Coordinates of C-alpha atoms in Angstrom, one line a residue:
X184 CA 33.6 71.0 29.5
X185 CA 31.9 72.1 25.9
X186 CA 28.6 73.5 26.0
X187 CA 26.9 70.3 24.7
X188 CA 28.6 68.5 28.2
X189 CA 27.2 71.3 30.2
X190 CA 23.8 71.0 28.9
X191 CA 23.7 67.3 29.5
X192 CA 24.7 68.1 33.1
X193 CA 22.4 70.7 33.4
X194 CA 19.5 68.6 32.5
X195 CA 20.6 65.6 34.6
X196 CA 20.5 67.9 37.5
X197 CA 17.3 69.6 36.8
X198 CA 15.9 66.1 36.4
X199 CA 17.5 65.2 40.0
X200 CA 16.0 68.6 41.4
X201 CA 19.2 70.3 41.7
X202 CA 20.9 68.6 44.5
X203 CA 23.6 70.5 46.7
X204 CA 26.8 68.7 46.0
X205 CA 26.1 68.4 42.2
X206 CA 25.0 71.5 42.0
X207 CA 28.2 73.2 43.5
X208 CA 30.2 71.0 40.8
X209 CA 28.2 72.0 38.5
X210 CA 28.8 75.7 39.3
X211 CA 32.3 75.2 39.4
X212 CA 32.5 73.7 35.9
X213 CA 30.4 76.3 34.4
X214 CA 32.5 79.0 35.4
X215 CA 35.8 76.9 34.8
X216 CA 34.4 76.5 31.1
X217 CA 34.7 79.0 28.0
X218 CA 30.9 78.9 27.4
X219 CA 30.6 82.7 28.9
X220 CA 27.3 83.1 27.1
X221 CA 25.7 79.9 28.2
X222 CA 26.5 80.5 31.7
X223 CA 25.1 83.9 31.6
X224 CA 22.0 82.4 29.7
X225 CA 21.4 79.7 32.8
X226 CA 21.9 82.8 35.4
X227 CA 19.3 85.1 33.7
X228 CA 17.0 81.8 33.6
X229 CA 17.6 80.9 37.1
X230 CA 16.7 84.3 38.5
X231 CA 13.8 84.6 36.4
X232 CA 12.4 81.4 37.3
X233 CA 13.5 82.3 40.8
X234 CA 15.3 79.2 41.3
X235 CA 18.1 80.8 43.6
X236 CA 20.7 78.1 42.3
X237 CA 23.6 80.9 42.6
X238 CA 24.7 79.8 39.2
X239 CA 26.5 83.2 39.0
X240 CA 28.7 82.4 42.0
X241 CA 31.6 81.1 39.2
X242 CA 30.7 83.9 36.6
X243 CA 33.9 85.7 37.6
X244 CA 36.1 82.9 37.0
X245 CA 35.7 84.0 33.1
X246 CA 37.6 86.8 34.1
X247 CA 37.9 89.6 31.8
X248 CA 36.1 87.9 29.1
X249 CA 33.3 87.2 31.2
X250 CA 33.2 91.3 32.3
X251 CA 33.0 92.0 28.7
X252 CA 30.9 89.7 27.6
X253 CA 28.4 91.0 30.8
X254 CA 28.9 94.8 29.9
X255 CA 28.0 94.4 26.3
X256 CA 25.0 92.2 26.9
X257 CA 23.8 95.0 29.5
X258 CA 24.7 97.7 27.2
X259 CA 22.2 95.6 24.4
X260 CA 19.5 95.3 26.8
X261 CA 19.6 98.9 27.8
X262 CA 19.8 100.4 24.1
X263 CA 16.6 97.9 23.6
X264 CA 14.5 99.5 26.2
X265 CA 15.2 103.0 25.8
X266 CA 12.3 105.0 24.7
X267 CA 12.7 107.6 22.1

């Protein structure tokens, strides 16, 4: 799925209050996609909103690219919050 398809699927899930079966399928599709940044964005949104949708459950499917993206994002955040 591309980002546009994932965004539509997420909005549909949100409108349906994230039913378990559809959410599990979406999480699998998200992890299988090439949309690492969007996946990370949704994980952060989920955590910030306290929804506990477990979107992080398939992030490891992105492999090395996902790990590099995560580490780069973490380092940017750490540098942004660094006090001089």
